[in-house]
Structures are given as structure tokens and as C-alpha cells.
Coordinates of C-alpha atoms in Angstrom, one line a residue:
X234 CA 0.0 0.0 0.0
X235 CA 1.1 3.5 -0.7
X236 CA 1.8 5.9 2.2
X237 CA 2.8 9.6 2.3
X238 CA 4.5 11.2 5.2
X239 CA 2.9 14.5 5.8
X240 CA 5.3 17.2 6.8
X241 CA 4.6 20.4 8.6
X242 CA 2.4 22.7 6.6
X243 CA 4.4 25.3 4.7
X244 CA 3.4 28.8 3.5
X245 CA 2.2 27.8 0.1
X246 CA -1.0 28.6 -1.8
X247 CA -4.4 28.0 -0.2
X248 CA -8.0 28.2 -1.2
X249 CA -10.7 28.5 1.5
X250 CA -13.6 27.4 -0.7
X251 CA -14.2 24.7 1.9
X252 CA -15.0 27.3 4.7
X253 CA -18.7 26.8 4.4
X254 CA -18.8 23.1 3.6
X255 CA -16.6 22.2 6.5
X256 CA -19.4 23.2 8.9
X257 CA -21.4 20.3 7.7
X258 CA -18.4 18.0 8.1
X259 CA -19.5 15.9 5.1
X260 CA -17.3 14.5 2.5
X261 CA -18.7 13.8 -1.0
X262 CA -18.9 10.2 -1.8
X263 CA -17.5 9.8 -5.3
X264 CA -14.1 8.6 -6.4
X265 CA -11.9 6.8 -8.8
X266 CA -10.2 3.6 -9.7
X267 CA -7.7 5.3 -12.0
X268 CA -9.1 3.6 -15.1
X269 CA -11.1 6.0 -17.2
X270 CA -12.0 4.8 -20.7
X271 CA -12.6 6.7 -23.9
X272 CA -13.8 5.8 -27.3
X273 CA -12.6 7.2 -30.6
X274 CA -10.1 10.0 -31.1
X275 CA -10.6 12.9 -28.6
X276 CA -10.4 16.4 -30.1
X277 CA -7.7 18.6 -28.7
X278 CA -8.6 22.0 -27.4
X279 CA -7.8 25.0 -29.6
X280 CA -5.8 27.7 -27.9
X281 CA -5.0 31.4 -28.5
X282 CA -1.6 32.6 -29.6
X283 CA -1.3 34.9 -26.6
X284 CA -1.8 32.9 -23.4
X285 CA -2.8 35.2 -20.5
X286 CA -4.6 33.4 -17.6
X287 CA -6.4 36.6 -16.8
X288 CA -6.6 38.2 -20.2
X289 CA -9.9 39.7 -21.5
X290 CA -11.3 37.8 -24.4
X291 CA -10.8 39.7 -27.7
X292 CA -14.5 39.5 -28.5
X293 CA -17.6 38.5 -26.6
X294 CA -17.4 34.8 -25.7
X295 CA -20.6 33.0 -24.8
X296 CA -20.3 29.9 -22.7
X297 CA -23.1 27.4 -22.0
X298 CA -23.3 25.3 -18.9
X299 CA -25.6 23.1 -16.9
X300 CA -26.1 24.0 -13.2
X301 CA -27.8 23.1 -10.0
X302 CA -30.6 25.4 -8.8
X303 CA -31.0 26.1 -5.1
X304 CA -34.7 27.0 -4.6
X305 CA -33.9 28.6 -1.2
X306 CA -31.0 30.8 -2.5
X307 CA -31.2 34.5 -1.6
X308 CA -30.0 37.2 -4.0
X309 CA -29.6 41.0 -3.7
X310 CA -32.4 43.0 -5.3
X311 CA -32.2 42.8 -9.1
X312 CA -29.9 39.7 -9.1
X313 CA -30.5 36.1 -9.8
X314 CA -28.7 32.9 -10.6
X315 CA -28.5 33.9 -14.3
X316 CA -27.7 37.6 -13.7
X317 CA -25.7 38.6 -10.6
X318 CA -22.6 40.4 -9.5
X319 CA -20.4 37.6 -10.7
X320 CA -21.8 37.1 -14.1
X321 CA -21.9 40.9 -14.7
X322 CA -18.2 41.3 -13.7
X323 CA -17.2 38.4 -15.9
X324 CA -18.9 40.0 -18.8
X325 CA -17.5 43.4 -18.1
X326 CA -14.0 42.6 -17.2
X327 CA -13.4 39.4 -19.3
X328 CA -15.9 39.6 -22.1
X329 CA -17.4 36.3 -21.1
X330 CA -21.1 35.7 -21.0
X331 CA -22.7 32.8 -19.3
X332 CA -25.8 31.0 -20.7
X333 CA -27.5 28.2 -18.8
X334 CA -28.2 25.2 -21.0
X335 CA -30.2 23.8 -18.2
X336 CA -30.9 24.7 -14.6
X337 CA -32.2 21.9 -12.3
X338 CA -32.7 21.0 -8.7
X339 CA -32.2 17.4 -9.8
X340 CA -28.8 18.3 -11.4
X341 CA -27.3 14.8 -11.4
X342 CA -30.3 13.4 -13.2
X343 CA -30.1 16.1 -15.8
X344 CA -26.4 15.5 -16.3
X345 CA -27.2 11.8 -16.9
X346 CA -29.8 12.7 -19.5
X347 CA -27.4 15.0 -21.3
X348 CA -24.8 12.2 -21.4
X349 CA -27.3 9.8 -22.8
X350 CA -28.3 12.3 -25.5
X351 CA -24.7 12.6 -26.7
X352 CA -24.6 16.4 -26.2
X353 CA -23.3 18.4 -23.2
X354 CA -23.0 22.1 -22.7
X355 CA -19.6 23.8 -23.1
X356 CA -18.8 22.8 -19.6
X357 CA -20.1 21.0 -16.5
X358 CA -19.0 21.2 -12.9
X359 CA -19.7 19.3 -9.8
X360 CA -19.8 15.9 -11.5
X361 CA -19.5 12.6 -9.7
X362 CA -16.5 10.5 -10.8
X363 CA -18.9 8.1 -12.5
X364 CA -20.5 10.9 -14.5
X365 CA -17.0 12.2 -15.5
X366 CA -16.0 8.7 -16.6
X367 CA -19.2 8.3 -18.6
X368 CA -18.6 11.6 -20.4
X369 CA -15.0 10.6 -21.3
X370 CA -16.1 7.1 -22.4
X371 CA -18.8 8.6 -24.6
X372 CA -16.2 10.8 -26.4
X373 CA -17.8 14.0 -25.2
X374 CA -14.9 15.4 -23.2
X375 CA -12.1 17.6 -24.6
X376 CA -8.4 16.8 -24.1
X377 CA -7.5 20.0 -22.3
X378 CA -3.8 19.2 -21.8
X379 CA -2.5 22.1 -23.9
X380 CA -5.1 24.7 -22.9
X381 CA -4.5 23.8 -19.2
X382 CA -0.8 24.2 -19.5
X383 CA -1.1 27.5 -21.3
X384 CA -4.0 29.1 -19.4
X385 CA -4.2 27.7 -15.9
X386 CA -2.9 30.3 -13.5
X387 CA 0.1 29.6 -11.2
X388 CA -2.2 29.3 -8.2
X389 CA -4.5 26.9 -10.0
X390 CA -1.6 24.7 -10.9
X391 CA -0.3 24.8 -7.3
X392 CA -3.6 23.4 -6.1
X393 CA -3.4 20.6 -8.7
X394 CA 0.2 19.9 -8.0
X395 CA -0.4 19.7 -4.3
X396 CA -2.0 16.3 -4.9
X397 CA -0.8 15.7 -8.4
X398 CA -0.4 11.9 -8.2
X399 CA -4.0 11.3 -7.2
X400 CA -5.4 13.9 -9.6
X401 CA -3.3 12.6 -12.5
X402 CA -4.7 9.1 -11.9
X403 CA -8.2 10.4 -12.0
X404 CA -8.3 12.8 -15.0
X405 CA -5.4 11.7 -17.2
X406 CA -5.4 8.8 -19.7
X407 CA -2.4 8.1 -22.0
X408 CA -0.9 11.4 -20.9
X409 CA -4.0 13.4 -21.9
X410 CA -6.1 15.4 -19.4
X411 CA -9.8 15.1 -19.8
X412 CA -11.2 16.9 -16.7
X413 CA -10.5 19.1 -13.7
X414 CA -10.7 17.6 -10.3
X415 CA -12.4 19.4 -7.5
X416 CA -9.9 19.4 -4.6
X417 CA -10.6 18.9 -0.9
X418 CA -8.0 19.5 1.7
X419 CA -6.4 16.4 3.2
X420 CA -6.7 17.9 6.6
X421 CA -10.4 16.9 6.5
X422 CA -9.5 13.2 6.7
X423 CA -7.0 13.0 9.6
X424 CA -8.7 11.4 12.7
X425 CA -8.2 13.7 15.6
X426 CA -8.3 12.4 19.2
X427 CA -10.1 15.0 21.3
X428 CA -9.4 14.7 25.0
X429 CA -10.5 16.8 28.0
X430 CA -7.2 17.9 29.5
X431 CA -8.9 19.2 32.7
X432 CA -10.3 15.7 33.3
X433 CA -6.9 14.2 32.7
X434 CA -5.4 16.6 35.3
X435 CA -8.1 15.6 37.8
X436 CA -7.4 11.9 37.4
X437 CA -3.6 12.4 37.2
X438 CA -3.1 11.0 33.7
X439 CA -1.5 12.2 30.5
X440 CA -2.9 12.0 26.9
X441 CA -2.9 8.4 25.7
X442 CA -0.1 7.4 23.3
X443 CA -1.1 3.8 22.8
X444 CA -4.1 1.5 23.3
X445 CA -3.2 0.5 26.8
X446 CA -3.0 4.1 27.9
X447 CA -6.3 4.8 26.0
X448 CA -8.0 2.1 28.0
X449 CA -6.5 3.5 31.2
X450 CA -7.8 7.0 30.5
X451 CA -11.3 5.7 29.5
X452 CA -11.5 3.7 32.7
X453 CA -10.5 6.6 34.8
X454 CA -13.1 8.8 33.1
X455 CA -15.8 6.3 33.9
X456 CA -14.8 5.5 37.5
X457 CA -13.1 8.6 39.0
X458 CA -15.9 11.2 38.7
X459 CA -13.9 13.6 36.5
X460 CA -16.8 16.1 36.3
X461 CA -16.9 16.3 40.1
X462 CA -20.7 15.9 40.6
X463 CA -20.4 12.9 42.9
X464 CA -22.3 10.6 40.5
X465 CA -21.2 7.7 38.3
X466 CA -22.5 9.3 35.2
X467 CA -19.5 9.9 32.9
X468 CA -18.5 7.9 29.9
X469 CA -15.1 6.8 28.6
X470 CA -14.6 6.7 24.8
X471 CA -17.6 7.9 22.9
X472 CA -18.8 5.4 20.3
X473 CA -20.6 6.0 17.1
X474 CA -24.0 7.7 17.3
X475 CA -27.4 6.4 16.1
X476 CA -27.0 5.3 12.5
X477 CA -23.3 6.1 12.8
X478 CA -20.4 4.3 11.3
X479 CA -17.6 2.3 12.9
X480 CA -14.9 3.5 10.6
X481 CA -14.3 5.4 7.4
X482 CA -14.5 3.4 4.2
X483 CA -14.3 3.9 0.5
X484 CA -17.7 5.5 0.4
X485 CA -17.8 7.6 3.6
X486 CA -15.1 9.8 5.1
X487 CA -14.7 12.9 7.2
X488 CA -17.1 12.2 10.2
X489 CA -16.8 11.9 13.9
X490 CA -17.2 9.2 16.5
X491 CA -15.5 6.3 14.9
X492 CA -12.9 3.7 15.8
X493 CA -10.3 4.1 13.0
X494 CA -7.3 4.8 15.2
X495 CA -8.0 1.6 17.2
X496 CA -8.2 -0.5 14.0
X497 CA -5.0 1.2 12.7
X498 CA -3.2 0.2 15.8
X499 CA -3.6 -3.4 14.7
X500 CA -2.7 -2.5 11.1
X501 CA -6.3 -3.1 10.2
X502 CA -8.1 -1.0 7.5
X503 CA -11.7 -2.2 7.2
X504 CA -13.7 -0.6 4.4
X505 CA -10.5 0.0 2.4
X506 CA -9.0 -2.0 -0.5
X507 CA -5.3 -2.4 0.0
X508 CA -2.4 -4.6 -1.3
X509 CA -1.2 -7.6 0.5
X510 CA 2.5 -8.6 0.8
X511 CA 2.3 -10.1 -2.7
X512 CA 0.9 -7.0 -4.3
X513 CA -2.6 -8.4 -4.6
X514 CA -5.8 -6.5 -3.9
X515 CA -7.5 -7.5 -0.7
X516 CA -10.4 -6.1 1.3
X517 CA -9.3 -4.8 4.7
X518 CA -12.5 -5.9 6.4
X519 CA -11.9 -9.6 6.0
X520 CA -8.3 -9.7 7.1
X521 CA -7.2 -11.3 10.4
X522 CA -5.9 -7.9 11.7
X523 CA -9.5 -6.6 11.6
X524 CA -10.7 -9.6 13.6
X525 CA -8.0 -8.8 16.3
X526 CA -9.1 -5.2 16.4
X527 CA -12.8 -6.2 16.8
X528 CA -11.8 -8.4 19.7
X529 CA -10.1 -5.5 21.4
X530 CA -13.1 -3.2 20.8
X531 CA -15.4 -6.0 22.2
X532 CA -13.3 -6.2 25.3
X533 CA -13.3 -2.5 25.8
X534 CA -17.1 -2.3 25.4
X535 CA -17.6 -5.2 27.9
X536 CA -15.4 -3.4 30.4
X537 CA -17.5 -0.3 30.1
X538 CA -14.8 1.8 28.5
X539 CA -16.9 2.6 25.4
X540 CA -20.1 4.5 25.9
X541 CA -23.3 2.5 26.2
X542 CA -25.9 3.0 23.6
X543 CA -23.5 3.3 20.7
X544 CA -25.2 3.0 17.3
X545 CA -28.6 3.3 19.0
X546 CA -28.5 6.7 20.7
X547 CA -27.3 10.3 20.2
X548 CA -23.9 9.6 21.7
X549 CA -22.6 13.0 20.5
X550 CA -24.8 14.5 23.3
X551 CA -22.4 13.0 25.8
X552 CA -19.7 15.3 24.6
X553 CA -22.1 18.3 24.3
X554 CA -23.4 17.8 27.8
X555 CA -19.9 17.2 29.3
X556 CA -20.5 13.6 30.2
X557 CA -17.5 12.3 28.2
X558 CA -14.0 13.5 27.7
X559 CA -12.6 11.3 24.8
X560 CA -13.6 10.7 21.2
X561 CA -12.1 10.4 17.7
X562 CA -13.4 13.1 15.4
X563 CA -12.4 15.9 13.0
X564 CA -10.5 19.1 13.3
X565 CA -13.7 21.1 13.0
X566 CA -15.5 19.6 16.0
X567 CA -15.3 22.9 17.9
X568 CA -18.1 24.1 15.6
X569 CA -20.3 21.3 16.9
X570 CA -20.0 19.0 20.0
X571 CA -16.9 20.7 21.5
X572 CA -18.5 24.1 21.0
X573 CA -21.6 23.0 22.8
X574 CA -19.4 21.5 25.6
X575 CA -17.5 24.8 26.0
X576 CA -20.8 26.8 26.1
X577 CA -22.0 24.6 29.0
X578 CA -18.6 24.7 30.8
X579 CA -16.1 27.4 30.1
X580 CA -13.4 25.3 31.8
X581 CA -13.9 22.4 29.3
X582 CA -10.3 22.1 28.1
X583 CA -10.5 20.0 24.9
X584 CA -7.1 19.3 23.4
X585 CA -6.4 17.7 20.0
X586 CA -4.0 14.8 19.5
X587 CA -3.4 11.8 17.3
X588 CA -3.2 8.3 18.6
X589 CA 0.0 6.6 17.3
X590 CA -0.5 3.3 15.6
X591 CA 2.8 1.9 16.9
X592 CA 5.9 2.7 19.1
X593 CA 7.3 5.0 16.4
X594 CA 4.7 7.6 17.3
X595 CA 3.2 7.6 13.8
X596 CA -0.5 7.2 13.1
X597 CA -1.5 5.2 10.1
X598 CA -4.4 7.4 8.9
X599 CA -6.9 6.5 6.2
X600 CA -6.7 8.9 3.3
X601 CA -10.0 10.2 2.1
X602 CA -11.1 11.0 -1.4
X603 CA -9.6 14.4 -1.9
X604 CA -11.1 14.7 -5.4
X605 CA -14.8 14.3 -4.9
X606 CA -16.2 16.3 -7.8
X607 CA -15.1 17.0 -11.4
X608 CA -15.5 19.5 -14.2
X609 CA -15.3 18.8 -17.9
X610 CA -15.1 20.9 -21.1
X611 CA -17.1 19.7 -24.1
X612 CA -15.2 18.6 -27.1
X613 CA -17.3 21.0 -29.0
X614 CA -16.4 24.1 -26.9
X615 CA -15.0 26.9 -29.1
X616 CA -13.3 28.8 -26.3
X617 CA -12.0 26.4 -23.6
X618 CA -9.5 28.9 -22.5
X619 CA -12.3 31.1 -21.3
X620 CA -13.6 28.3 -19.1
X621 CA -10.1 27.8 -17.6
X622 CA -10.1 31.6 -16.8
X623 CA -13.3 31.2 -14.8
X624 CA -11.4 28.7 -12.5
X625 CA -8.4 31.1 -12.4
X626 CA -10.7 33.9 -11.2
X627 CA -12.3 31.8 -8.5
X628 CA -9.0 30.5 -7.2
X629 CA -7.5 33.9 -7.0
X630 CA -10.4 34.7 -4.6
X631 CA -13.8 36.1 -5.3
X632 CA -13.2 38.6 -2.5
X633 CA -11.2 40.5 -5.1
X634 CA -13.9 40.2 -7.7
X635 CA -17.1 41.6 -6.1
X636 CA -17.8 43.8 -3.1
X637 CA -17.7 42.2 0.4
X638 CA -21.3 43.1 1.0
X639 CA -22.5 41.4 -2.2
X640 CA -20.4 38.3 -1.6
X641 CA -21.7 38.0 1.9
X642 CA -25.1 37.6 0.4
X643 CA -24.2 35.6 -2.7
X644 CA -21.6 33.3 -1.2
X645 CA -19.8 31.2 -3.8
X646 CA -22.8 29.3 -5.2
X647 CA -23.9 31.6 -8.0
X648 CA -20.3 31.9 -9.4
X649 CA -20.5 30.2 -12.8
X650 CA -17.6 27.8 -12.1
X651 CA -18.7 26.4 -8.7
X652 CA -16.2 23.8 -7.7
X653 CA -14.4 23.2 -4.4
X654 CA -10.7 23.8 -5.2
X655 CA -8.3 23.8 -2.3
X656 CA -4.7 23.0 -1.6
X657 CA -3.9 19.6 0.0
X658 CA -2.6 21.4 3.2
X659 CA -5.7 23.7 3.1
X660 CA -6.7 25.4 6.3
X661 CA -3.6 24.2 8.1
X662 CA -1.6 26.9 6.3
X663 CA -3.4 29.5 8.3
X664 CA -2.4 28.0 11.6
X665 CA 1.1 27.5 10.4
X666 CA 1.2 31.2 9.5
X667 CA -0.1 32.2 12.9
X668 CA 2.5 30.0 14.6
X669 CA 5.3 31.5 12.5
X670 CA 4.2 35.1 13.2
X671 CA 3.8 34.5 17.0
X672 CA 7.3 33.0 17.0
X673 CA 8.7 36.2 15.4
X674 CA 8.9 34.9 11.8
X675 CA 7.7 37.6 9.4
X676 CA 5.8 40.8 10.0
X677 CA 2.0 41.2 10.1
X678 CA 2.2 43.0 6.7
X679 CA 4.2 40.2 5.2
X680 CA 1.8 37.5 6.3
X681 CA -1.1 39.6 5.1
X682 CA 0.6 40.1 1.7
X683 CA 1.2 36.4 1.5
X684 CA -2.5 35.5 2.0
X685 CA -3.5 38.4 -0.2
X686 CA -1.5 36.9 -3.1
X687 CA -3.9 34.0 -3.4
X688 CA -6.8 34.2 -1.0
X689 CA -7.6 37.3 1.1
X690 CA -10.3 35.2 2.8
X691 CA -7.5 33.6 4.9
X692 CA -6.6 37.0 6.5
X693 CA -9.7 37.4 8.7
X694 CA -9.1 33.9 10.2
X695 CA -5.4 34.6 10.6
X696 CA -6.1 37.9 12.3
X697 CA -8.5 36.3 14.7
X698 CA -6.0 33.6 15.7
X699 CA -3.5 36.3 16.5
X700 CA -6.0 38.5 18.3
X701 CA -7.4 35.6 20.4
X702 CA -4.1 33.9 21.4
X703 CA -2.8 35.0 24.7
X704 CA 0.7 34.7 26.1
X705 CA 2.6 32.4 26.6
X706 CA 1.9 31.6 22.9
X707 CA 2.9 27.9 23.4
X708 CA 0.0 27.4 25.8
X709 CA -2.5 25.4 23.7
X710 CA -4.9 25.0 26.6
X711 CA -8.3 26.7 26.7
X712 CA -6.7 29.2 29.1
X713 CA -4.4 30.3 26.3
X714 CA -7.2 31.8 24.3
X715 CA -9.3 34.9 24.9
X716 CA -13.0 34.1 24.3
X717 CA -14.4 36.8 26.5
X718 CA -17.4 38.9 25.5
X719 CA -18.2 38.9 21.8
X720 CA -15.2 36.8 21.1
X721 CA -17.2 33.8 22.3
X722 CA -19.2 34.0 19.0
X723 CA -16.1 32.9 17.2
X724 CA -15.2 30.0 19.4
X725 CA -15.9 27.4 16.7
X726 CA -13.8 29.1 14.1
X727 CA -10.9 30.1 16.2
X728 CA -10.6 26.8 18.2
X729 CA -11.0 24.7 15.1
X730 CA -8.2 26.5 13.3
X731 CA -6.1 27.1 16.3
X732 CA -6.4 23.8 18.1
X733 CA -8.2 21.2 15.8
X734 CA -5.5 21.6 13.1
X735 CA -2.6 21.2 15.5
X736 CA -2.3 17.4 15.0
X737 CA -2.0 18.0 11.2
X738 CA 0.6 20.7 11.6
X739 CA 2.8 19.1 14.2
X740 CA 1.8 15.4 14.3
X741 CA 3.4 12.4 12.7
X742 CA 1.2 10.3 10.4
X743 CA 1.2 8.4 7.2
X744 CA -1.7 8.1 4.8
X745 CA -3.0 4.7 3.9
X746 CA -5.1 5.0 0.7
X747 CA -7.7 2.7 -0.6
X748 CA -7.1 1.2 -4.1
X749 CA -10.4 2.5 -5.4
X750 CA -13.3 4.9 -4.7
X751 CA -15.4 3.6 -7.6
X752 CA -17.6 0.5 -7.5
X753 CA -17.0 -2.3 -9.9
X754 CA -19.8 -4.0 -11.9
X755 CA -20.5 -6.5 -9.2
X756 CA -20.3 -3.9 -6.5
X757 CA -23.1 -1.9 -8.3
X758 CA -25.3 -5.0 -7.8
X759 CA -24.2 -6.4 -4.5
X760 CA -22.2 -3.9 -2.4
X761 CA -25.2 -2.5 -0.5
X762 CA -26.0 -6.0 0.9
X763 CA -22.3 -6.8 1.5
X764 CA -21.9 -3.6 3.5
X765 CA -25.0 -4.2 5.5
X766 CA -23.7 -7.7 6.3
X767 CA -20.4 -6.2 7.4
X768 CA -21.9 -3.4 9.5
X769 CA -24.3 -5.7 11.3
X770 CA -21.8 -8.4 12.0
X771 CA -19.1 -6.1 13.3
X772 CA -21.6 -4.0 15.4
X773 CA -22.9 -7.2 17.1
X774 CA -19.4 -8.4 17.8
X775 CA -18.4 -5.2 19.5
X776 CA -21.4 -4.9 21.7
X777 CA -21.2 -8.6 22.7
X778 CA -24.4 -9.9 20.9
X779 CA -22.3 -12.3 18.9
X780 CA -18.9 -13.9 19.7
X781 CA -15.7 -13.0 17.9
X782 CA -15.8 -16.3 15.9
X783 CA -18.7 -14.9 14.0
X784 CA -16.1 -13.0 12.1
X785 CA -15.0 -16.2 10.3
X786 CA -18.4 -17.1 9.1
X787 CA -18.9 -13.5 8.0
X788 CA -15.8 -13.7 5.8
X789 CA -17.0 -17.0 4.3
X790 CA -20.4 -15.5 3.6
X791 CA -19.0 -12.3 2.3
X792 CA -16.9 -14.1 -0.3
X793 CA -19.7 -16.3 -1.4
X794 CA -22.2 -13.4 -1.9
X795 CA -20.0 -11.5 -4.3
X796 CA -16.9 -10.5 -2.4
X797 CA -14.5 -12.8 -4.3
X798 CA -15.9 -11.6 -7.6
X799 CA -15.4 -8.0 -6.5
X800 CA -11.9 -8.7 -5.5
X801 CA -11.1 -10.2 -8.9
X802 CA -12.6 -7.1 -10.6
X803 CA -10.5 -4.7 -8.5
X804 CA -7.4 -6.8 -9.0
X805 CA -7.9 -6.6 -12.8
X806 CA -7.9 -2.8 -12.7
X807 CA -4.4 -2.9 -11.1
X808 CA -2.9 -4.9 -14.0
X809 CA -1.1 -2.6 -16.4

């Protein structure tokens, strides 16, 4: 399996297009298997002689697109999805006019219909990987290799290059580029171990660095009355909530209350397709390491170290109501459970760590699908360079493009090239910049100029980190931040960036990537049932309804009901 050691975030380019979507904490569930197919000879995009990524078109250029319609969207007076501050500025400053070929609340369905008809607009954004592959296979996508090289701005190329290997595997075939990947920051996928440091202090323990210490901390949180109310009403490790998931898999990533770090400690990666010692594709959920991890979780649950009612109750309320002090989540949890916890108890000192998978201090972290959506340019588009310019403008920051007041109402959605496009290090660069500044590296003006060069939207967050941090600057505890008065309104933002991102910036971890994010032919037919079988079996083993030996019969059943066939199909995609 392939792993990447993530180093400390450096001051490189950043896009904050994810600032709104991170609140929901949801990752889009589309992906790739690195095996796009095409039919026939694909046309190559025509290009202008003078290549200027931000040059005004020499004459009015009309572009057609398909787009999603938000029936609840609000616009300033006199503006709409078709006619707004963005479309007006694009026409005025760049001589580009946008025409909507179709506008639909059921956008995915309309895209599928367009593909079936054999005709698509000049460009489409926010496509699933399956839709993107279908467009390429149907011969409807343009080879944009040359126009991309000539017209993509330096910052656009930086974003692509920040995760180039993955993106190349998804949008390139035979060296030709047929699409543009939407890019989500890798920081979204790193499991964060959130621990109540004030509870640790009370029970006389340190943050856990291995499974034995994790069990010790959980036991103390259950038995030693860390909230000081004289009642045995606190939980140890918070388990998945009602309808929650036990671990991230090839379909679902970027959520809280899971057990991935515990599985990783046994070198187990359920839900992922990885390579065995012989280089063959295997499914992590049926490996012996997963069985061992399930036994550990079952033992912990039996001992009361994992919260009761997992998978059947709103376990996140344990954190919000300050009845638990340990869970595995995401960097943005201060927007949700941790924020609620702090509102209820201003002394709630949540600290963010990673749980190492071994004695080397490195966590084996499941890598999520950083390219969850795609854009394509039609083979019939007459001015593909104008479409690339739309992405250039968005990446340089829409804050430079329309007034702050208008953008506060419009947000990013009406911009006619709506696609998440963020650097791999994403939000972590803001924290790194704040750390550097507070350590005397660079002046305020220099840091502002750096963010201004690619995304002024980073500056307000950077400024708040500086303004809210109190001396000594190396104090990461809740006492090291000023959330008094109106500053309390920014707790979620400041604590997510200032504390939740710390494991990514300073921690040690390696990514473990699944071999595919796309379902094979057999998976399309049988995967839902196989996943249900897996989920129910593993859940019952953990809570003690079924013995650990049930795992063996599960593996046998999984193979017979299509698992072996799926494995063969995935292995065939790896053969070059």
C-alpha cells in the first residue's frame, strides 16, 4: 500500500472554498479507480496565440453550462442565478457571457440525461466521478492538456500539483487530461483524538499514546468522577452515534465518533481495499488484523470503556453535555460538539492529538477522497481557454472580484464555475502562518501580503488567531485563548483552526489509501448488501451480541455473496 508522510504545513498557496462546507463535516462520496475509458479520437482544445490566464477575451465569448438550482437561495435585489454580480463582472472585465443550457434542482439526473443524449454544454462542474468517466467514455470530453498548460494560473496549478499523483490518476489517460478535479484538503481526513485535559489533570493522567493508555484513560473517566458531581454518570470513549459508522470506508469519510485509530493500531483498515504482501488487492474488512481489532473493541465495550448505547442513541450529546472526555473526530469539532461542551462549561479544556499506531509515534491514517467532484469541457467548446479563466478567477479569490457586501449575500454558489478547489494542506496553512508570526517569523504585513497573493479570505481567520491567542503563545490549553465577550461568538472558528488543526501541523502520520473509490460492476449490484452484512456483524461483535468467531463465518459468507468476484474485478484494474 502506498503511504505519504505529511510534513509540517508550509506557507504555500491556499483556497478557502471549503470554509462553508466544513461546517457540515461531510465528504462527498464519489471517487476513482484510475481507469477511465474513452472511445474514438478525442479532439484537442484550440488555444489562443497569446496565453494570458487573466486576459480579457478579444471578443464576446458565450459559454453554455448546466447548473444546479437552489430553490432557497437568496440574492440581492435585481440579481438572480442567471444575472448577478459575478456574471456581470465576468462579462464586463473578461468579455465572457454565461448562458445556462439547463438549470435543475435534480442536477445529477439532468447530467445523466445530457450524457445519454450525446450532447453536453460547453462545460459542466460538480460531476461525480462516475459521471465524469461516462462523459469521457462517450467521447464528449475535450483533451484540455494544452489549454490547461497555457492558461491555468500559477495558483490553480499549485492546487493541482499539491496532490498531483492522485489527480493525474483520475483525470489523465495516456498522458491526456480530460477533466479538472475538485480538490478537498487532506486535513479533513485526519482522525483527531479529542481529550478533556482538565479531566486528565483531575485523574492524574497524560494524553494516551497507545491502546493500553487509551484504556486506562477511558477507565478513569468512567470510574473517578472527572466532572466532580459525585455521580457515576460519565463515559469513557464515545462510540458512534445512532445510525453512525464504525470506521471510514471507500464511500464515507470525514465524520466523527468512529474507531479508525484503534483499528489502525492493529494495522487493520476495514472498508478499504489495500495490497497484501504479494501486491494483490485484498479487502481490509476480511483480514485477520480486523478480527483482532474487533476483539479489542469488544473487550473495551464489555469493560464499560466505550459508551453504552453506541449505534442506538445520540452519543454526541455525551460530549455536548460534558459527560464524556474522549472521542475520535475531526479538526472542525469545535463548531459542533466541542463548541456545545464549552458553552456549557467554560473550563472544558479540549485538546487535540493523534493516537499513534505503533511505538514509532506515527499514526496510520486512512486517506479520504480528496477529489470528490469534477469538471469537464465539451469537445465542441469553441473557447475552452475562457472556461479555464473562470477557474483562475475563482482560485485567486472572489473577494477581489465583487464587493464584500455582495459576496456576503451571494456566497460562492452563483459563481458560474462552482467547484471546491483547495490545496492539500488547506486550512492548516493559516495555523502555520499564525504560529510563525507569533514566533517572530515575518511581520504582520508580510503575512497579510502572502495570503492576499492567493486568498484574502484567509486573512480574517489569521487575524483572529493572532488576536485571540494570549501569552505564553505555546500554551495550547483553553486558558491560552481569549474568548471573553463577543469573542465567544467565534469559538468554533478560532478553536477549530487554532487547536483542531494542530495534529496535522505538528503530528506524525502516514496516509493509507484505498485502491479504489469507484464501484465495480459486481459492487453496483451487491455492495449494499455486503456492506450491511459487514456493519451488522461487526456491530454485534463489538457490543457482545455475537462472539468473535462470528467473524470467520462472515468472511466466508462475504466471499460467497460476491466478495470474491469484486476482489477479482478490482485486481484486474491494477494490472497494467
